[in-house]
mmCIF file of C-alpha atoms and ligand atoms in Angstrom:
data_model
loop_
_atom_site.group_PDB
_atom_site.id
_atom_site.type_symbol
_atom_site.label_atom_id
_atom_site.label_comp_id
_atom_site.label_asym_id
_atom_site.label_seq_id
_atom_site.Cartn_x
_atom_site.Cartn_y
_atom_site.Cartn_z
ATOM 1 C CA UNK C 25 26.889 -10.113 35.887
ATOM 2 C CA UNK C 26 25.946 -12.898 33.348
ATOM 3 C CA UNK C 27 27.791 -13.077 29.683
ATOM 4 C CA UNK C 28 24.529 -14.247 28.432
ATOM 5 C CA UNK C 29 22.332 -11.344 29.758
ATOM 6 C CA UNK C 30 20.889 -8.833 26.639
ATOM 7 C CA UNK C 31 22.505 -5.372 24.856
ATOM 8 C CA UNK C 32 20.788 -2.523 25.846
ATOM 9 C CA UNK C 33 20.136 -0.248 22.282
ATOM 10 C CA UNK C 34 18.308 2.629 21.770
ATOM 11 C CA UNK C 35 17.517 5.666 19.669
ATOM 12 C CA UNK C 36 15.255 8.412 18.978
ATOM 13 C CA UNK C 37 13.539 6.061 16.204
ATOM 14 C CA UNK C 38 14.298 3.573 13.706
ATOM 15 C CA UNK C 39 18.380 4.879 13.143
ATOM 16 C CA UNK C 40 19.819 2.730 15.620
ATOM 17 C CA UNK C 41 18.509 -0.013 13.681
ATOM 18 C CA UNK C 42 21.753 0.729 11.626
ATOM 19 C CA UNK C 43 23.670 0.027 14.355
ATOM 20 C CA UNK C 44 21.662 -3.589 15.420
ATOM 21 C CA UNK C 45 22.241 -4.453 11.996
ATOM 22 C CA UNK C 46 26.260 -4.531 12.221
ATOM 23 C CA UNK C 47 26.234 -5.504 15.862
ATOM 24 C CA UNK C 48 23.976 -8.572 14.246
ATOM 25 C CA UNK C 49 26.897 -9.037 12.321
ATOM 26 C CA UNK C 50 29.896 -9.003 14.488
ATOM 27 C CA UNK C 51 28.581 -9.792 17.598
ATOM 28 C CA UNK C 52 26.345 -12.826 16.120
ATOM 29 C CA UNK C 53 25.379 -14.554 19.660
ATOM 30 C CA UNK C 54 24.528 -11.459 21.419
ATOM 31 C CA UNK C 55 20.596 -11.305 22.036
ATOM 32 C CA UNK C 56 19.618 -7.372 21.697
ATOM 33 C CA UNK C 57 16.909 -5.081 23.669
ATOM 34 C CA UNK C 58 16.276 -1.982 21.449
ATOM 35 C CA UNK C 59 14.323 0.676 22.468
ATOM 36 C CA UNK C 60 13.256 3.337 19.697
ATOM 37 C CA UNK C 61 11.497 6.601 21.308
ATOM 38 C CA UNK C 62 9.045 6.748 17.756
ATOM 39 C CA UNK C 63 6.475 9.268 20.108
ATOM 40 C CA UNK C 64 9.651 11.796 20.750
ATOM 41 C CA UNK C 65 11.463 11.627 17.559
ATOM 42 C CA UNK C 66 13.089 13.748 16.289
ATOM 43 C CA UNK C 67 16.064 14.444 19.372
ATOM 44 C CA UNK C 68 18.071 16.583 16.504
ATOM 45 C CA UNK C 69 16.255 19.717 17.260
ATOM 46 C CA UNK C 70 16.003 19.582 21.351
ATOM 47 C CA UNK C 71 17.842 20.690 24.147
ATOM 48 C CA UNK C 72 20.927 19.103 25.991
ATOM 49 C CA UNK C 73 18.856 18.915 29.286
ATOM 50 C CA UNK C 74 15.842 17.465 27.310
ATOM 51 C CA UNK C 75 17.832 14.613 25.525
ATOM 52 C CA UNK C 76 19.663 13.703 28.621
ATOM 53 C CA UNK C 77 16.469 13.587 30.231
ATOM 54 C CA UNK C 78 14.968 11.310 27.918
ATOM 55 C CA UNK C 79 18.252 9.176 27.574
ATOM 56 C CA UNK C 80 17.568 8.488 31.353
ATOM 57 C CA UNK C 81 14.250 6.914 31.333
ATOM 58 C CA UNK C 82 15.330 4.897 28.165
ATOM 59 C CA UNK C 83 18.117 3.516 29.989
ATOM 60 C CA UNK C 84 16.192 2.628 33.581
ATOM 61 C CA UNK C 85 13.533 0.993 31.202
ATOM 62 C CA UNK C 86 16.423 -0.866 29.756
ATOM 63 C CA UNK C 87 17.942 -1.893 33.302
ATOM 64 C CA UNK C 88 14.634 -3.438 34.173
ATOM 65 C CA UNK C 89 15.382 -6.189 31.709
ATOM 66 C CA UNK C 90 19.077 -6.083 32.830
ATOM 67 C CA UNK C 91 21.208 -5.648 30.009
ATOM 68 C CA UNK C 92 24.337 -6.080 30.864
ATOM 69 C CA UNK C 93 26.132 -3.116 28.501
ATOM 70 C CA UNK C 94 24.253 0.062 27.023
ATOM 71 C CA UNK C 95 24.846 1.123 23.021
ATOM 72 C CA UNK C 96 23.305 4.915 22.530
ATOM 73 C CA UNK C 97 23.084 3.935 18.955
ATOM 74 C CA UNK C 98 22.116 7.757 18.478
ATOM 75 C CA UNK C 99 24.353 10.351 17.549
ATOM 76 C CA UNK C 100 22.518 13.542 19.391
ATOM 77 C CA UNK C 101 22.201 11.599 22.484
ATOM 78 C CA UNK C 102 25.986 10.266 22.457
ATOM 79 C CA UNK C 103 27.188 14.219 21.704
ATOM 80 C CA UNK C 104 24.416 15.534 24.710
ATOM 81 C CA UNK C 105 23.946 12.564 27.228
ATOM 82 C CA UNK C 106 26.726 10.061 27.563
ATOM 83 C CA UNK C 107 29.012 11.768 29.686
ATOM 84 C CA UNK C 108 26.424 12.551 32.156
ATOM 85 C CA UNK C 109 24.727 9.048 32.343
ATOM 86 C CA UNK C 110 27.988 7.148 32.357
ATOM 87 C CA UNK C 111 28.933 8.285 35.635
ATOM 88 C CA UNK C 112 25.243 7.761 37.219
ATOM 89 C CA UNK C 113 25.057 4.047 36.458
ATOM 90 C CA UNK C 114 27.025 0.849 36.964
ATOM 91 C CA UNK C 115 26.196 -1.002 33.447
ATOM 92 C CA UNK C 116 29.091 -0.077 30.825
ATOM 93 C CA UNK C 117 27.764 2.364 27.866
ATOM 94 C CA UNK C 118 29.438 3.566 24.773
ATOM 95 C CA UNK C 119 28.480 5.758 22.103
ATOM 96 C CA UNK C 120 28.603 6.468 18.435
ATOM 97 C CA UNK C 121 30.620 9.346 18.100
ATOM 98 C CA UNK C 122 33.732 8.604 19.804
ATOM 99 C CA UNK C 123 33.773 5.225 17.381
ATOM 100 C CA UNK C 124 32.863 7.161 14.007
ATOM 101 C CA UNK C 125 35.363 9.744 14.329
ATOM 102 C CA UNK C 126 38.345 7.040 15.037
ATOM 103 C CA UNK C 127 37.097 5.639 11.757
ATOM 104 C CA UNK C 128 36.914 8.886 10.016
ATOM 105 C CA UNK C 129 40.604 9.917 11.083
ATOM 106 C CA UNK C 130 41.624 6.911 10.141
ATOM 107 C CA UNK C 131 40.115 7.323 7.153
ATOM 108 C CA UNK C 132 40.789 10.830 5.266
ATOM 109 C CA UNK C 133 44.023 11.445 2.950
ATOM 110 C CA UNK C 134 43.708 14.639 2.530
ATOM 111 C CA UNK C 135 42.807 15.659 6.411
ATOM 112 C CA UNK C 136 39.515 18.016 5.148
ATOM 113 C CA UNK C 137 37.014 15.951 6.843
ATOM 114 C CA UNK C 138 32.973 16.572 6.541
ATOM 115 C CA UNK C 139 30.210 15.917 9.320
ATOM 116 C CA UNK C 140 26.741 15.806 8.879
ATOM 117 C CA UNK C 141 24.416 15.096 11.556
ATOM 118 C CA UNK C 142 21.431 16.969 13.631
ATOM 119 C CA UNK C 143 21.591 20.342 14.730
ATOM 120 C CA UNK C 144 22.295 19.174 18.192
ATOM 121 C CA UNK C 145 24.896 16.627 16.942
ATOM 122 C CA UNK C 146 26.829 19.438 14.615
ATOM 123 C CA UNK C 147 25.951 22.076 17.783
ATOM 124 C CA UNK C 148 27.780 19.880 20.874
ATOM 125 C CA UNK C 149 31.131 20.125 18.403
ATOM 126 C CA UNK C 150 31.814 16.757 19.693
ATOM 127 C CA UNK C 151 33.140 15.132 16.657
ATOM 128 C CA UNK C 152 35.401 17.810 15.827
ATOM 129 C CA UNK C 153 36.393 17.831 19.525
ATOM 130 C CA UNK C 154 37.304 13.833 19.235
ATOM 131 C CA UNK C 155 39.099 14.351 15.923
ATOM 132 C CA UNK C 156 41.376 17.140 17.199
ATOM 133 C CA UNK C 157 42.250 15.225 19.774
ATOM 134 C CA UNK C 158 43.717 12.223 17.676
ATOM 135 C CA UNK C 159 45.290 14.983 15.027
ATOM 136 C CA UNK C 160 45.346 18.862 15.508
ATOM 137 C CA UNK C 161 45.475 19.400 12.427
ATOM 138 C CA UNK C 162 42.257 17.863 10.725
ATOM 139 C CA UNK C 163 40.172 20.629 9.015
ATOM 140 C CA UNK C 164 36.236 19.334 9.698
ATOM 141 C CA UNK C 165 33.430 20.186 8.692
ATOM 142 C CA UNK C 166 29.855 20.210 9.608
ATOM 143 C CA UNK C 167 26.741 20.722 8.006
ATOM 144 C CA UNK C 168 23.518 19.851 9.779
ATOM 145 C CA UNK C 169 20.880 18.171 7.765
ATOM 146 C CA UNK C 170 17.158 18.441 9.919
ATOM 147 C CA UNK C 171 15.161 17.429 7.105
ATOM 148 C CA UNK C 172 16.685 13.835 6.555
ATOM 149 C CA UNK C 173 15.274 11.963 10.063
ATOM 150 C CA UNK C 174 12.022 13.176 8.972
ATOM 151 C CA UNK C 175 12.548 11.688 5.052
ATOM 152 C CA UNK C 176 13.613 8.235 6.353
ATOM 153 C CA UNK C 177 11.194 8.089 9.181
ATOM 154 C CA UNK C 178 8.888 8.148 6.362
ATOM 155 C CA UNK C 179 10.465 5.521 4.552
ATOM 156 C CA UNK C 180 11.829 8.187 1.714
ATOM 157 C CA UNK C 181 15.106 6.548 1.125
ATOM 158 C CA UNK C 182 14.987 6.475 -2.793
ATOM 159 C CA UNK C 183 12.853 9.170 -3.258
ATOM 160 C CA UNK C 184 13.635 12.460 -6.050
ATOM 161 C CA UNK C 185 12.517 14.830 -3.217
ATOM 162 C CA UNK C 186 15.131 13.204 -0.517
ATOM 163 C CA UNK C 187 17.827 13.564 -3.461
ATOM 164 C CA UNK C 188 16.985 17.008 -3.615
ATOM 165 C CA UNK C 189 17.376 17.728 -0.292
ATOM 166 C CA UNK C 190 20.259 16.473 -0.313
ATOM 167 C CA UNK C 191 22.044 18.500 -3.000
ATOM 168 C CA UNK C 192 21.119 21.282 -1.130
ATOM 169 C CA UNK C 193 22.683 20.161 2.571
ATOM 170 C CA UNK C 194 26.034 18.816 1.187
ATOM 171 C CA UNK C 195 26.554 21.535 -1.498
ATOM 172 C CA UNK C 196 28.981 23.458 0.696
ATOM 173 C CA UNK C 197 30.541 20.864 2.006
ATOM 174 C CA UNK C 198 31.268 19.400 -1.236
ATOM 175 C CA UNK C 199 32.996 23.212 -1.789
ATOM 176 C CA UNK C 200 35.406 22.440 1.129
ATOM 177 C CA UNK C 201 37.247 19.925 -0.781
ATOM 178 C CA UNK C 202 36.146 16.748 1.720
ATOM 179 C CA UNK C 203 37.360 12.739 0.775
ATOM 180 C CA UNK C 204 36.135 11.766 3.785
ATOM 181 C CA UNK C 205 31.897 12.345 5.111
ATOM 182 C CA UNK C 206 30.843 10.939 8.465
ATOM 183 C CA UNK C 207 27.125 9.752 8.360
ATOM 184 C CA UNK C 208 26.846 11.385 11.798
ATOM 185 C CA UNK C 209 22.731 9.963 12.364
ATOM 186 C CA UNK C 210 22.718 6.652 12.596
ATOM 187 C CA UNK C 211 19.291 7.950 10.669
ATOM 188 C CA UNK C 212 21.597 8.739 7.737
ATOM 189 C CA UNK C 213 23.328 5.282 6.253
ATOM 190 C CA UNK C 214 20.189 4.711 5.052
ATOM 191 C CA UNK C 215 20.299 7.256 2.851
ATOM 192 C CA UNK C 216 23.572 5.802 1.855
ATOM 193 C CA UNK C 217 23.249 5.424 -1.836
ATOM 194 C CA UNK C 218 21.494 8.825 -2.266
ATOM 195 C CA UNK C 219 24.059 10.500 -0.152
ATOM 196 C CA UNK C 220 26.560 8.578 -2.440
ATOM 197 C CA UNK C 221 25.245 9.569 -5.622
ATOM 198 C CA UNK C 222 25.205 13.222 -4.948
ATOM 199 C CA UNK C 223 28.900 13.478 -2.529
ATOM 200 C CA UNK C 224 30.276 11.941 -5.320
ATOM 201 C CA UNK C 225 32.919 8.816 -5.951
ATOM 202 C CA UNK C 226 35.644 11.117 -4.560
ATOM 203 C CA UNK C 227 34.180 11.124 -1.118
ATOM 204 C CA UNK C 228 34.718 8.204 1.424
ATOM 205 C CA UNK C 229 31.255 7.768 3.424
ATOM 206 C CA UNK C 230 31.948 6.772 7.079
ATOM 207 C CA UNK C 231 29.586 4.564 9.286
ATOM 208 C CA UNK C 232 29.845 5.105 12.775
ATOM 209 C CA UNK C 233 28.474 2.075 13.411
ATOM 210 C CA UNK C 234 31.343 -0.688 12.290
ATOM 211 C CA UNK C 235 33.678 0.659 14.499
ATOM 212 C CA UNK C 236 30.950 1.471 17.374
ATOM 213 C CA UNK C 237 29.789 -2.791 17.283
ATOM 214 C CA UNK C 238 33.676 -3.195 17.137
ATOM 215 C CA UNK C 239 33.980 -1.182 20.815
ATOM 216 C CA UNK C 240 31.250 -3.192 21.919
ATOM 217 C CA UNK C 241 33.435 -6.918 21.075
ATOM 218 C CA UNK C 242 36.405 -4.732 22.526
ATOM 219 C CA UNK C 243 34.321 -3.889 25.906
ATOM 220 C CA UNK C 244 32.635 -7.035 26.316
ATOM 221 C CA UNK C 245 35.677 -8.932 25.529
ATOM 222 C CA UNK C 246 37.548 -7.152 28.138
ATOM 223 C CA UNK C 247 34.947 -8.009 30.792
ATOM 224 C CA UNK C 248 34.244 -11.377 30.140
ATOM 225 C CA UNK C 249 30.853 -10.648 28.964
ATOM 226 C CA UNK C 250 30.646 -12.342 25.622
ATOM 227 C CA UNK C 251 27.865 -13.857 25.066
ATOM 228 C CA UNK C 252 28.599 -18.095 25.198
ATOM 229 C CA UNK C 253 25.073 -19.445 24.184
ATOM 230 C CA UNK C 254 25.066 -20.921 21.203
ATOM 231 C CA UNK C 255 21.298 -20.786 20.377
ATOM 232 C CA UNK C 256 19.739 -17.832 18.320
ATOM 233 C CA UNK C 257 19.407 -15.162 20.622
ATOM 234 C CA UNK C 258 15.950 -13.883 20.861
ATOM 235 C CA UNK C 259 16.229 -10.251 20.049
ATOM 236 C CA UNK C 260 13.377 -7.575 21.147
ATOM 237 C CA UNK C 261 12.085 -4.823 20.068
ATOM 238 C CA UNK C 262 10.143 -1.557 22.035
ATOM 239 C CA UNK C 263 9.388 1.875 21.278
ATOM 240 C CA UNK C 264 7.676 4.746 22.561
ATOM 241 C CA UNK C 265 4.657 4.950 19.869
ATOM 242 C CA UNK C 266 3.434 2.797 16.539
ATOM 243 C CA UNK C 267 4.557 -0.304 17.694
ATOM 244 C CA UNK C 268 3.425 -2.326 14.191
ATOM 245 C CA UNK C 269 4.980 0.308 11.372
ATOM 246 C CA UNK C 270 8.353 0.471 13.068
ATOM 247 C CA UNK C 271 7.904 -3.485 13.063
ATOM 248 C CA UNK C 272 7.435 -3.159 9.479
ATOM 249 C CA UNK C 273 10.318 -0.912 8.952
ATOM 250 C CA UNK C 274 13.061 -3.234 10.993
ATOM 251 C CA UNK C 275 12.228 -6.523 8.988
ATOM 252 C CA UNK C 276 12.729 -4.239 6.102
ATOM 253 C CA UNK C 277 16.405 -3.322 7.392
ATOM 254 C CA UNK C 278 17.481 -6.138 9.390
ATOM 255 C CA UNK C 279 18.765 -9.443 8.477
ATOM 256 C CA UNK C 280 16.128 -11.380 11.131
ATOM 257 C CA UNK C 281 12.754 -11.508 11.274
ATOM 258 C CA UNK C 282 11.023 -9.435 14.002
ATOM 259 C CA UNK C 283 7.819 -11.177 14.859
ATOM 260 C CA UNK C 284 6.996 -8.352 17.402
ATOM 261 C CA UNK C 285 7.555 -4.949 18.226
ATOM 262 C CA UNK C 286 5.657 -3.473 21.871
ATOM 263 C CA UNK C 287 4.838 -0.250 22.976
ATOM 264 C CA UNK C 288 6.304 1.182 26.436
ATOM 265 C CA UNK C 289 4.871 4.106 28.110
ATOM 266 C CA UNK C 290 8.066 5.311 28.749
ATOM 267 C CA UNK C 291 7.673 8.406 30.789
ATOM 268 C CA UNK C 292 6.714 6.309 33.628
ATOM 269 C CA UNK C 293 10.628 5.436 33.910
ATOM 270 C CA UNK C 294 11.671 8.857 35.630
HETATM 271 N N1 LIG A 29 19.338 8.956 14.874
HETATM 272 C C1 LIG A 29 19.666 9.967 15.795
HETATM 273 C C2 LIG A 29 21.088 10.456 15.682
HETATM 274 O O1 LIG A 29 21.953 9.662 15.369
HETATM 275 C C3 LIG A 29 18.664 11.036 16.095
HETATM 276 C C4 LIG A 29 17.905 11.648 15.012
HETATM 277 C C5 LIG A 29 16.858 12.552 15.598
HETATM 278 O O2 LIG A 29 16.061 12.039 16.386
HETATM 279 O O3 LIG A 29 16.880 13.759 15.332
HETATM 280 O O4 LIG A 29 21.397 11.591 15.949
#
């Protein structure tokens, strides 16, 4: 396997753009193939076997440009699918959850720790599984939030009505005496400063997504896959439906200019 191959990415939608943007960061030379499933989203409210089943064909579409390491840069798919796919393919995968709940234990003062993600996300218990494992004693929290992939798929982000909502969601979690909230979409930090305004200074907000492009340095490191070029990498960008407004949407969030976006029938990967 070539260092200089891409990073497979993908997500229901436009989230796991929050996770390109830090990988961007840290991993600077590493050229990127995202996929976003716009035609599917959201994965919040569907089954195990139905998110699993989707994860699959996103990841055989990304094989046929041979990445040579797969981010799920999507919370419900890392809590329903990774285990699974892991152990059917040979390209190295990681997740977001495992990553955002080191962070999060790492994190808290006071050990009361709050989750909010999708209902599948808050369902699979994974994050509270992860952060009992690294202390038994944690209390966590979660709260999930449907209506928030929906508000930022529209582009929402500052809006009264997404404030609102938001009042709403983290109301009893703000009753459980948290410090620490995990952003547990990578929908979600871009809601940041909304999510901010209303949890409160009190409350440390966690992004999965430093600590999940951090794994990825740690993995590729280990394998001798970082990438060596020293020319721009030449990232690219695919979803499932509306190819041109999720174009729109990325060069709003990301620190590059994407000069293209295409459209994959992806159901033809099964
Ligand atoms: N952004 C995804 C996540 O982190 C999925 C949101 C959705 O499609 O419901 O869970």
């Amino acid at each position: 396997m070539s260092c200089n191959l891409p990073v497979g990415v993908f997500d229901s939608g436009v989230g796991g753009l929050t996770v390109v943007k830090e990988i961007m960061h840290q991993l600077p030379k590493e050229e990127i193939v995202y996929f976003g499933d716009t035609a599917r989203v959201p994965y919040g409210s569907k089954s195990k076997e139905t998110v699993t089943a989707y994860s699959r064909q996103i990841i055989k579409f990304l094989q046929t440009k041979k990445v040579k390491a797969i981010v799920i840069a999507c919370n419900t798919a890392s809590a329903f699918a990774l285990e699974t796919v892991a152990k059917e393919i040979d390209v190295p995968i990681i997740g977001v959850v495992k990553p955002g709940a080191k962070t999060a234990s790492e994190t808290t003062r006071n050990g009361r720790i709050g989750i909010i993600g999708t209902e599948g996300t808050i369902r699979s218990g994974l994050y509270k599984e992860f952060l009992h494992e690294m202390d038994p004693a944690l209390l966590v929290f979660g709260r999930a939030c449907p209506l928030f992939v929906p508000l930022v798929e529209e582009g929402w982000i500052h809006d009264s009505v997404t404030k609102e909502v938001a009042s709403r969601y983290l109301a009893e979690l703000q009753e459980k005496d948290i410090d620490t909230l995990v952003l547990g979409c990578t929908h979600y930090p871009l809601l940041r400063d909304i999510i901010h305004e209303v949890a409160g200074d009190k409350v440390t907000l966690v992004n999965p997504a430093y600590e999940t492009a951090k794994t990825l340095y740690d993995l590729l490191s280990s394998k001798d896959l970082l990438a060596q070029e020293e020319a721009k990498p030449d990232h690219k960008f695919y979803v499932s439906d509306g190819a041109e407004k999720f174009c729109i949407f990325a060069n709003s969030i990301l620190p590059c200019d994407i000069a293209q976006t295409k459209d994959v029938n992806i159901i033809t990967f099964d």
